[in-house]
Amino acid sequence: MIILFNVSRKKLIYVRQFRAAVYHGIISGNSLEIPKGNIDLIKYPPELAVTLEPCVGIVDKNKSLAEIARDELLEECGYDVPAKSLELVYGFKSGVGASASNQTFFYCEVCDAQRVSSGGGVEDEVIQVVELSIEDARKMVKTGSSIIGGPSTLLGTLWFLTNKT
């Protein structure tokens, strides 16, 4: 996962994408049963399951974690940065009650000159790049707020607000 900050415009960079697991949870009422029949797309438009997340990827290449993160930044957000510019923030276990997968957070500052494409993912991915001001990021993590995104969105945003502002 990469906490990405554009220093040219003073914006945090996130991605929005449809997450089938989130959609399933919404239409099933968080039951494990798969609903039968047609889904009422008026009542449950797919947009309900579009999440806001930091740029993230899976470890599926024989490369260092920083090199994989660099590739994801280019594919998802369109920024071309050297792997050495990614600062390791920390690693942790997520989903400790189910999968206990390893997560690694990086921080990276970019500028407009490093944006070489619009991003958007590869192959069948549909990813929208979203920029938030620091003030909007503060509002997002304010007590009582509700966002559609995983804990990594909150964790990364809170880390940035605590350590970089």
Short mmCIF file of N, CA and C in Angstrom, two decimals:
data_model
loop_
_atom_site.label_atom_id
_atom_site.label_comp_id
_atom_site.label_asym_id
_atom_site.label_seq_id
_atom_site.Cartn_x
_atom_site.Cartn_y
_atom_site.Cartn_z
N MET A 1 0.85 -1.17 0.00
CA MET A 1 0.00 0.00 0.00
C MET A 1 0.89 1.23 0.00
N ILE A 2 0.46 2.23 -0.73
CA ILE A 2 1.28 3.44 -0.84
C ILE A 2 0.46 4.66 -0.47
N ILE A 3 0.93 5.37 0.53
CA ILE A 3 0.38 6.67 0.87
C ILE A 3 1.08 7.64 -0.06
N LEU A 4 0.32 8.25 -0.95
CA LEU A 4 0.90 9.04 -2.02
C LEU A 4 0.49 10.50 -1.87
N PHE A 5 1.49 11.39 -1.88
CA PHE A 5 1.23 12.82 -1.73
C PHE A 5 1.85 13.58 -2.88
N ASN A 6 1.00 14.32 -3.61
CA ASN A 6 1.49 15.15 -4.70
C ASN A 6 1.88 16.51 -4.12
N VAL A 7 3.18 16.79 -4.09
CA VAL A 7 3.68 18.04 -3.50
C VAL A 7 3.40 19.25 -4.39
N SER A 8 3.21 19.02 -5.69
CA SER A 8 2.90 20.14 -6.59
C SER A 8 1.55 20.76 -6.27
N ARG A 9 0.59 19.91 -5.97
CA ARG A 9 -0.77 20.40 -5.71
C ARG A 9 -1.20 20.23 -4.26
N LYS A 10 -0.32 19.69 -3.41
CA LYS A 10 -0.65 19.46 -1.99
C LYS A 10 -1.90 18.60 -1.85
N LYS A 11 -1.90 17.46 -2.54
CA LYS A 11 -3.05 16.55 -2.54
C LYS A 11 -2.60 15.13 -2.22
N LEU A 12 -3.41 14.45 -1.42
CA LEU A 12 -3.24 13.02 -1.22
C LEU A 12 -3.91 12.30 -2.39
N ILE A 13 -3.28 11.25 -2.87
CA ILE A 13 -3.78 10.51 -4.03
C ILE A 13 -4.30 9.15 -3.56
N TYR A 14 -5.54 8.88 -3.93
CA TYR A 14 -6.19 7.60 -3.63
C TYR A 14 -6.71 7.02 -4.94
N VAL A 15 -7.23 5.81 -4.87
CA VAL A 15 -7.92 5.22 -6.01
C VAL A 15 -9.31 4.77 -5.57
N ARG A 16 -10.21 4.78 -6.53
CA ARG A 16 -11.56 4.26 -6.32
C ARG A 16 -11.74 3.10 -7.29
N GLN A 17 -12.29 2.00 -6.74
CA GLN A 17 -12.58 0.87 -7.60
C GLN A 17 -13.67 0.00 -7.01
N PHE A 18 -14.37 -0.70 -7.89
CA PHE A 18 -15.43 -1.60 -7.47
C PHE A 18 -14.81 -2.80 -6.77
N ARG A 19 -15.41 -3.18 -5.63
CA ARG A 19 -14.96 -4.36 -4.89
C ARG A 19 -16.14 -5.31 -4.74
N ALA A 20 -16.03 -6.47 -5.40
CA ALA A 20 -17.12 -7.44 -5.40
C ALA A 20 -17.48 -7.90 -3.98
N ALA A 21 -16.50 -8.08 -3.11
CA ALA A 21 -16.79 -8.53 -1.75
C ALA A 21 -17.64 -7.51 -0.99
N VAL A 22 -17.37 -6.24 -1.22
CA VAL A 22 -18.17 -5.18 -0.59
C VAL A 22 -19.59 -5.23 -1.13
N TYR A 23 -19.73 -5.41 -2.44
CA TYR A 23 -21.06 -5.49 -3.06
C TYR A 23 -21.84 -6.68 -2.51
N HIS A 24 -21.18 -7.82 -2.41
CA HIS A 24 -21.83 -9.01 -1.87
C HIS A 24 -22.33 -8.74 -0.45
N GLY A 25 -21.50 -8.10 0.36
CA GLY A 25 -21.91 -7.79 1.72
C GLY A 25 -23.13 -6.89 1.78
N ILE A 26 -23.21 -5.96 0.84
CA ILE A 26 -24.34 -5.03 0.81
C ILE A 26 -25.62 -5.75 0.38
N ILE A 27 -25.56 -6.51 -0.71
CA ILE A 27 -26.78 -7.13 -1.22
C ILE A 27 -27.25 -8.31 -0.38
N SER A 28 -26.33 -8.93 0.35
CA SER A 28 -26.70 -10.09 1.16
C SER A 28 -26.98 -9.72 2.61
N GLY A 29 -26.82 -8.45 2.95
CA GLY A 29 -26.99 -8.06 4.35
C GLY A 29 -25.91 -8.66 5.22
N ASN A 30 -24.72 -8.85 4.64
CA ASN A 30 -23.56 -9.45 5.30
C ASN A 30 -23.76 -10.90 5.69
N SER A 31 -24.70 -11.58 5.03
CA SER A 31 -24.90 -13.01 5.21
C SER A 31 -23.90 -13.74 4.32
N LEU A 32 -23.61 -14.96 4.64
CA LEU A 32 -22.71 -15.75 3.80
C LEU A 32 -23.44 -16.34 2.60
N GLU A 33 -24.76 -16.30 2.62
CA GLU A 33 -25.54 -16.86 1.51
C GLU A 33 -25.50 -15.94 0.30
N ILE A 34 -25.43 -16.55 -0.86
CA ILE A 34 -25.45 -15.78 -2.11
C ILE A 34 -26.90 -15.61 -2.52
N PRO A 35 -27.36 -14.38 -2.70
CA PRO A 35 -28.75 -14.16 -3.10
C PRO A 35 -29.05 -14.84 -4.44
N LYS A 36 -30.23 -15.43 -4.54
CA LYS A 36 -30.64 -16.10 -5.77
C LYS A 36 -31.49 -15.14 -6.60
N GLY A 37 -31.47 -15.35 -7.90
CA GLY A 37 -32.28 -14.53 -8.79
C GLY A 37 -31.54 -13.26 -9.20
N ASN A 38 -32.28 -12.36 -9.79
CA ASN A 38 -31.71 -11.10 -10.27
C ASN A 38 -31.54 -10.11 -9.12
N ILE A 39 -30.53 -9.30 -9.22
CA ILE A 39 -30.29 -8.25 -8.23
C ILE A 39 -31.00 -6.99 -8.68
N ASP A 40 -31.68 -6.34 -7.76
CA ASP A 40 -32.37 -5.09 -8.05
C ASP A 40 -31.31 -3.98 -8.13
N LEU A 41 -30.91 -3.64 -9.36
CA LEU A 41 -29.85 -2.66 -9.55
C LEU A 41 -30.29 -1.23 -9.24
N ILE A 42 -31.59 -1.01 -9.10
CA ILE A 42 -32.07 0.29 -8.65
C ILE A 42 -31.84 0.41 -7.14
N LYS A 43 -32.21 -0.64 -6.43
CA LYS A 43 -32.03 -0.66 -4.98
C LYS A 43 -30.55 -0.81 -4.60
N TYR A 44 -29.81 -1.59 -5.38
CA TYR A 44 -28.40 -1.88 -5.10
C TYR A 44 -27.52 -1.53 -6.31
N PRO A 45 -27.37 -0.25 -6.62
CA PRO A 45 -26.49 0.09 -7.76
C PRO A 45 -25.05 -0.31 -7.44
N PRO A 46 -24.32 -0.80 -8.43
CA PRO A 46 -22.94 -1.23 -8.19
C PRO A 46 -22.05 -0.14 -7.57
N GLU A 47 -22.40 1.12 -7.78
CA GLU A 47 -21.60 2.21 -7.23
C GLU A 47 -21.52 2.16 -5.70
N LEU A 48 -22.46 1.46 -5.06
CA LEU A 48 -22.42 1.32 -3.60
C LEU A 48 -21.15 0.61 -3.14
N ALA A 49 -20.55 -0.16 -4.02
CA ALA A 49 -19.37 -0.95 -3.64
C ALA A 49 -18.08 -0.41 -4.26
N VAL A 50 -18.08 0.86 -4.62
CA VAL A 50 -16.86 1.48 -5.11
C VAL A 50 -16.15 2.06 -3.90
N THR A 51 -14.95 1.57 -3.64
CA THR A 51 -14.22 1.95 -2.44
C THR A 51 -13.16 3.00 -2.71
N LEU A 52 -12.80 3.73 -1.67
CA LEU A 52 -11.69 4.68 -1.70
C LEU A 52 -10.54 4.03 -0.96
N GLU A 53 -9.40 3.92 -1.62
CA GLU A 53 -8.27 3.19 -1.05
C GLU A 53 -6.95 3.86 -1.43
N PRO A 54 -5.90 3.57 -0.65
CA PRO A 54 -4.58 3.95 -1.14
C PRO A 54 -4.23 3.04 -2.32
N CYS A 55 -3.29 3.45 -3.12
CA CYS A 55 -2.79 2.60 -4.20
C CYS A 55 -2.26 1.32 -3.55
N VAL A 56 -2.66 0.18 -4.09
CA VAL A 56 -2.29 -1.09 -3.47
C VAL A 56 -2.15 -2.16 -4.55
N GLY A 57 -1.36 -3.15 -4.27
CA GLY A 57 -1.21 -4.26 -5.20
C GLY A 57 -0.88 -5.53 -4.45
N ILE A 58 -0.90 -6.63 -5.16
CA ILE A 58 -0.56 -7.90 -4.53
C ILE A 58 0.88 -8.26 -4.88
N VAL A 59 1.47 -9.05 -4.02
CA VAL A 59 2.85 -9.49 -4.22
C VAL A 59 2.80 -10.75 -5.09
N ASP A 60 2.92 -10.53 -6.40
CA ASP A 60 2.82 -11.64 -7.34
C ASP A 60 3.97 -11.67 -8.34
N LYS A 61 5.03 -10.93 -8.02
CA LYS A 61 6.19 -10.88 -8.91
C LYS A 61 7.44 -11.16 -8.09
N ASN A 62 8.47 -11.61 -8.75
CA ASN A 62 9.74 -11.86 -8.08
C ASN A 62 10.55 -10.56 -8.06
N LYS A 63 10.04 -9.59 -7.30
CA LYS A 63 10.67 -8.28 -7.16
C LYS A 63 10.60 -7.89 -5.69
N SER A 64 11.36 -6.87 -5.33
CA SER A 64 11.27 -6.35 -3.96
C SER A 64 9.90 -5.70 -3.76
N LEU A 65 9.50 -5.55 -2.51
CA LEU A 65 8.22 -4.91 -2.21
C LEU A 65 8.19 -3.49 -2.74
N ALA A 66 9.31 -2.78 -2.65
CA ALA A 66 9.37 -1.40 -3.16
C ALA A 66 9.21 -1.37 -4.68
N GLU A 67 9.79 -2.35 -5.37
CA GLU A 67 9.65 -2.40 -6.84
C GLU A 67 8.21 -2.73 -7.24
N ILE A 68 7.57 -3.61 -6.50
CA ILE A 68 6.17 -3.93 -6.77
C ILE A 68 5.30 -2.70 -6.52
N ALA A 69 5.56 -1.99 -5.44
CA ALA A 69 4.81 -0.77 -5.13
C ALA A 69 5.02 0.28 -6.23
N ARG A 70 6.23 0.40 -6.71
CA ARG A 70 6.53 1.33 -7.80
C ARG A 70 5.73 0.99 -9.05
N ASP A 71 5.67 -0.30 -9.39
CA ASP A 71 4.88 -0.75 -10.55
C ASP A 71 3.40 -0.41 -10.37
N GLU A 72 2.87 -0.63 -9.17
CA GLU A 72 1.47 -0.34 -8.90
C GLU A 72 1.17 1.15 -9.02
N LEU A 73 2.09 1.99 -8.53
CA LEU A 73 1.91 3.44 -8.67
C LEU A 73 1.77 3.85 -10.13
N LEU A 74 2.59 3.25 -10.96
CA LEU A 74 2.54 3.56 -12.39
C LEU A 74 1.24 3.05 -13.02
N GLU A 75 0.88 1.80 -12.73
CA GLU A 75 -0.32 1.21 -13.32
C GLU A 75 -1.60 1.89 -12.84
N GLU A 76 -1.72 2.09 -11.54
CA GLU A 76 -2.97 2.60 -10.98
C GLU A 76 -3.09 4.11 -11.00
N CYS A 77 -1.99 4.82 -10.72
CA CYS A 77 -2.06 6.27 -10.56
C CYS A 77 -1.34 7.06 -11.65
N GLY A 78 -0.49 6.39 -12.43
CA GLY A 78 0.17 7.05 -13.54
C GLY A 78 1.46 7.78 -13.19
N TYR A 79 1.99 7.58 -11.99
CA TYR A 79 3.23 8.24 -11.58
C TYR A 79 4.40 7.29 -11.76
N ASP A 80 5.46 7.79 -12.39
CA ASP A 80 6.67 7.01 -12.61
C ASP A 80 7.73 7.50 -11.62
N VAL A 81 8.02 6.67 -10.62
CA VAL A 81 8.97 7.05 -9.58
C VAL A 81 10.00 5.93 -9.41
N PRO A 82 11.20 6.28 -9.00
CA PRO A 82 12.17 5.22 -8.71
C PRO A 82 11.78 4.50 -7.42
N ALA A 83 12.03 3.21 -7.36
CA ALA A 83 11.69 2.42 -6.17
C ALA A 83 12.34 2.99 -4.92
N LYS A 84 13.52 3.57 -5.06
CA LYS A 84 14.23 4.11 -3.88
C LYS A 84 13.52 5.32 -3.27
N SER A 85 12.56 5.91 -4.00
CA SER A 85 11.85 7.06 -3.44
C SER A 85 10.67 6.65 -2.56
N LEU A 86 10.41 5.35 -2.48
CA LEU A 86 9.34 4.86 -1.60
C LEU A 86 9.92 4.64 -0.21
N GLU A 87 9.36 5.34 0.75
CA GLU A 87 9.81 5.25 2.15
C GLU A 87 8.98 4.19 2.86
N LEU A 88 9.65 3.20 3.45
CA LEU A 88 8.95 2.17 4.21
C LEU A 88 8.39 2.80 5.48
N VAL A 89 7.08 2.69 5.66
CA VAL A 89 6.42 3.23 6.86
C VAL A 89 6.35 2.14 7.91
N TYR A 90 5.68 1.03 7.59
CA TYR A 90 5.64 -0.12 8.48
C TYR A 90 4.96 -1.30 7.81
N GLY A 91 5.14 -2.44 8.42
CA GLY A 91 4.45 -3.65 8.00
C GLY A 91 3.59 -4.14 9.15
N PHE A 92 2.52 -4.85 8.81
CA PHE A 92 1.62 -5.36 9.85
C PHE A 92 0.79 -6.50 9.27
N LYS A 93 0.09 -7.21 10.14
CA LYS A 93 -0.83 -8.27 9.74
C LYS A 93 -2.23 -7.69 9.66
N SER A 94 -2.95 -8.02 8.59
CA SER A 94 -4.35 -7.60 8.50
C SER A 94 -5.22 -8.85 8.53
N GLY A 95 -6.50 -8.65 8.82
CA GLY A 95 -7.42 -9.79 8.86
C GLY A 95 -6.95 -10.85 9.81
N VAL A 96 -6.49 -10.45 10.99
CA VAL A 96 -5.87 -11.41 11.91
C VAL A 96 -6.83 -12.51 12.37
N GLY A 97 -8.13 -12.28 12.25
CA GLY A 97 -9.08 -13.31 12.62
C GLY A 97 -9.39 -14.28 11.49
N ALA A 98 -8.91 -13.97 10.29
CA ALA A 98 -9.25 -14.82 9.14
C ALA A 98 -8.03 -15.24 8.35
N SER A 99 -7.32 -14.27 7.77
CA SER A 99 -6.24 -14.64 6.86
C SER A 99 -4.85 -14.27 7.37
N ALA A 100 -4.78 -13.26 8.22
CA ALA A 100 -3.50 -12.79 8.76
C ALA A 100 -2.48 -12.51 7.66
N SER A 101 -2.92 -11.83 6.61
CA SER A 101 -2.00 -11.53 5.52
C SER A 101 -1.05 -10.40 5.91
N ASN A 102 0.12 -10.42 5.29
CA ASN A 102 1.12 -9.39 5.53
C ASN A 102 0.79 -8.15 4.70
N GLN A 103 0.86 -7.00 5.32
CA GLN A 103 0.64 -5.73 4.65
C GLN A 103 1.88 -4.87 4.87
N THR A 104 2.24 -4.12 3.86
CA THR A 104 3.37 -3.20 3.96
C THR A 104 2.93 -1.84 3.47
N PHE A 105 3.19 -0.81 4.28
CA PHE A 105 2.86 0.56 3.91
C PHE A 105 4.12 1.29 3.50
N PHE A 106 4.03 1.98 2.37
CA PHE A 106 5.08 2.88 1.92
C PHE A 106 4.50 4.28 1.85
N TYR A 107 5.38 5.27 1.91
CA TYR A 107 5.00 6.66 1.68
C TYR A 107 5.83 7.16 0.52
N CYS A 108 5.20 7.96 -0.35
CA CYS A 108 5.93 8.49 -1.50
C CYS A 108 5.40 9.88 -1.83
N GLU A 109 6.31 10.80 -2.03
CA GLU A 109 5.95 12.13 -2.52
C GLU A 109 6.25 12.19 -4.01
N VAL A 110 5.29 12.74 -4.74
CA VAL A 110 5.43 12.87 -6.18
C VAL A 110 5.14 14.31 -6.58
N CYS A 111 5.50 14.64 -7.81
CA CYS A 111 5.17 15.96 -8.35
C CYS A 111 4.50 15.75 -9.71
N ASP A 112 3.90 16.81 -10.22
CA ASP A 112 3.19 16.72 -11.49
C ASP A 112 4.07 16.20 -12.62
N ALA A 113 5.36 16.55 -12.61
CA ALA A 113 6.27 16.12 -13.68
C ALA A 113 6.44 14.60 -13.72
N GLN A 114 6.16 13.91 -12.64
CA GLN A 114 6.30 12.46 -12.60
C GLN A 114 5.06 11.73 -13.09
N ARG A 115 4.01 12.47 -13.39
CA ARG A 115 2.77 11.84 -13.89
C ARG A 115 2.93 11.63 -15.39
N VAL A 116 3.04 10.36 -15.78
CA VAL A 116 3.31 10.04 -17.18
C VAL A 116 2.09 9.43 -17.88
N SER A 117 1.05 9.12 -17.11
CA SER A 117 -0.19 8.60 -17.69
C SER A 117 -1.34 8.90 -16.72
N SER A 118 -2.54 8.59 -17.16
CA SER A 118 -3.71 8.84 -16.30
C SER A 118 -3.92 7.72 -15.30
N GLY A 119 -3.13 6.65 -15.38
CA GLY A 119 -3.32 5.52 -14.48
C GLY A 119 -4.56 4.74 -14.89
N GLY A 120 -5.26 4.21 -13.92
CA GLY A 120 -6.50 3.50 -14.22
C GLY A 120 -6.38 1.99 -14.21
N GLY A 121 -5.19 1.47 -13.94
CA GLY A 121 -5.03 0.02 -13.86
C GLY A 121 -4.66 -0.61 -15.19
N VAL A 122 -4.63 -1.92 -15.18
CA VAL A 122 -4.27 -2.70 -16.36
C VAL A 122 -5.37 -3.72 -16.63
N GLU A 123 -5.40 -4.21 -17.86
CA GLU A 123 -6.32 -5.26 -18.30
C GLU A 123 -7.75 -4.97 -17.89
N ASP A 124 -8.33 -5.78 -16.99
CA ASP A 124 -9.75 -5.63 -16.66
C ASP A 124 -9.99 -4.73 -15.45
N GLU A 125 -8.98 -4.06 -14.96
CA GLU A 125 -9.18 -3.16 -13.83
C GLU A 125 -9.85 -1.86 -14.30
N VAL A 126 -10.72 -1.36 -13.47
CA VAL A 126 -11.34 -0.05 -13.71
C VAL A 126 -11.08 0.76 -12.46
N ILE A 127 -10.09 1.63 -12.55
CA ILE A 127 -9.63 2.39 -11.39
C ILE A 127 -9.69 3.87 -11.70
N GLN A 128 -10.23 4.63 -10.77
CA GLN A 128 -10.29 6.08 -10.89
C GLN A 128 -9.32 6.69 -9.88
N VAL A 129 -8.49 7.59 -10.33
CA VAL A 129 -7.56 8.29 -9.45
C VAL A 129 -8.30 9.46 -8.81
N VAL A 130 -8.17 9.58 -7.50
CA VAL A 130 -8.88 10.62 -6.74
C VAL A 130 -7.84 11.41 -5.94
N GLU A 131 -7.96 12.72 -5.98
CA GLU A 131 -7.07 13.59 -5.21
C GLU A 131 -7.89 14.28 -4.12
N LEU A 132 -7.37 14.25 -2.90
CA LEU A 132 -8.03 14.93 -1.78
C LEU A 132 -7.09 15.95 -1.18
N SER A 133 -7.63 17.11 -0.86
CA SER A 133 -6.85 18.11 -0.13
C SER A 133 -6.60 17.59 1.28
N ILE A 134 -5.65 18.18 1.95
CA ILE A 134 -5.37 17.79 3.33
C ILE A 134 -6.61 18.06 4.19
N GLU A 135 -7.29 19.16 3.94
CA GLU A 135 -8.51 19.47 4.69
C GLU A 135 -9.59 18.41 4.46
N ASP A 136 -9.77 17.98 3.21
CA ASP A 136 -10.76 16.93 2.93
C ASP A 136 -10.36 15.61 3.58
N ALA A 137 -9.06 15.32 3.63
CA ALA A 137 -8.59 14.11 4.30
C ALA A 137 -8.89 14.18 5.79
N ARG A 138 -8.71 15.36 6.39
CA ARG A 138 -9.05 15.54 7.81
C ARG A 138 -10.53 15.27 8.05
N LYS A 139 -11.37 15.79 7.17
CA LYS A 139 -12.82 15.58 7.30
C LYS A 139 -13.17 14.10 7.17
N MET A 140 -12.46 13.39 6.30
CA MET A 140 -12.73 11.98 6.06
C MET A 140 -12.51 11.13 7.31
N VAL A 141 -11.53 11.51 8.13
CA VAL A 141 -11.21 10.70 9.31
C VAL A 141 -11.77 11.31 10.60
N LYS A 142 -12.59 12.34 10.46
CA LYS A 142 -13.19 12.99 11.62
C LYS A 142 -14.16 12.02 12.31
N THR A 143 -14.24 12.10 13.61
CA THR A 143 -15.16 11.28 14.38
C THR A 143 -16.57 11.42 13.82
N GLY A 144 -17.21 10.28 13.62
CA GLY A 144 -18.57 10.28 13.10
C GLY A 144 -18.66 10.15 11.60
N SER A 145 -17.53 10.20 10.91
CA SER A 145 -17.53 10.08 9.45
C SER A 145 -17.77 8.63 9.05
N SER A 146 -18.17 8.44 7.84
CA SER A 146 -18.35 7.11 7.28
C SER A 146 -17.82 7.12 5.86
N ILE A 147 -16.91 6.20 5.58
CA ILE A 147 -16.37 6.10 4.22
C ILE A 147 -16.53 4.67 3.75
N ILE A 148 -16.55 4.50 2.45
CA ILE A 148 -16.55 3.16 1.88
C ILE A 148 -15.10 2.89 1.49
N GLY A 149 -14.43 2.20 2.36
CA GLY A 149 -13.03 1.88 2.14
C GLY A 149 -12.56 1.02 3.30
N GLY A 150 -11.46 0.38 3.11
CA GLY A 150 -10.94 -0.51 4.14
C GLY A 150 -10.16 0.23 5.21
N PRO A 151 -9.73 -0.50 6.21
CA PRO A 151 -8.93 0.09 7.28
C PRO A 151 -7.65 0.76 6.78
N SER A 152 -7.12 0.28 5.65
CA SER A 152 -5.89 0.86 5.12
C SER A 152 -6.09 2.31 4.71
N THR A 153 -7.30 2.67 4.28
CA THR A 153 -7.59 4.05 3.92
C THR A 153 -7.46 4.94 5.16
N LEU A 154 -8.07 4.50 6.24
CA LEU A 154 -8.01 5.26 7.49
C LEU A 154 -6.60 5.26 8.07
N LEU A 155 -5.98 4.10 8.12
CA LEU A 155 -4.64 3.98 8.70
C LEU A 155 -3.63 4.85 7.95
N GLY A 156 -3.65 4.77 6.63
CA GLY A 156 -2.71 5.56 5.84
C GLY A 156 -2.96 7.05 5.97
N THR A 157 -4.22 7.45 5.95
CA THR A 157 -4.56 8.87 6.07
C THR A 157 -4.17 9.39 7.44
N LEU A 158 -4.49 8.64 8.48
CA LEU A 158 -4.13 9.08 9.84
C LEU A 158 -2.62 9.14 10.02
N TRP A 159 -1.89 8.19 9.44
CA TRP A 159 -0.41 8.23 9.52
C TRP A 159 0.09 9.51 8.87
N PHE A 160 -0.41 9.81 7.67
CA PHE A 160 0.02 11.02 6.97
C PHE A 160 -0.27 12.27 7.79
N LEU A 161 -1.50 12.38 8.29
CA LEU A 161 -1.88 13.58 9.04
C LEU A 161 -1.06 13.73 10.33
N THR A 162 -0.69 12.61 10.92
CA THR A 162 0.10 12.64 12.15
C THR A 162 1.58 12.95 11.89
N ASN A 163 2.10 12.42 10.81
CA ASN A 163 3.56 12.49 10.59
C ASN A 163 4.03 13.47 9.53
N LYS A 164 3.16 13.92 8.65
CA LYS A 164 3.62 14.73 7.53
C LYS A 164 2.95 16.11 7.46
N THR A 165 2.02 16.41 8.35
CA THR A 165 1.39 17.75 8.30
C THR A 165 1.67 18.52 9.56
#
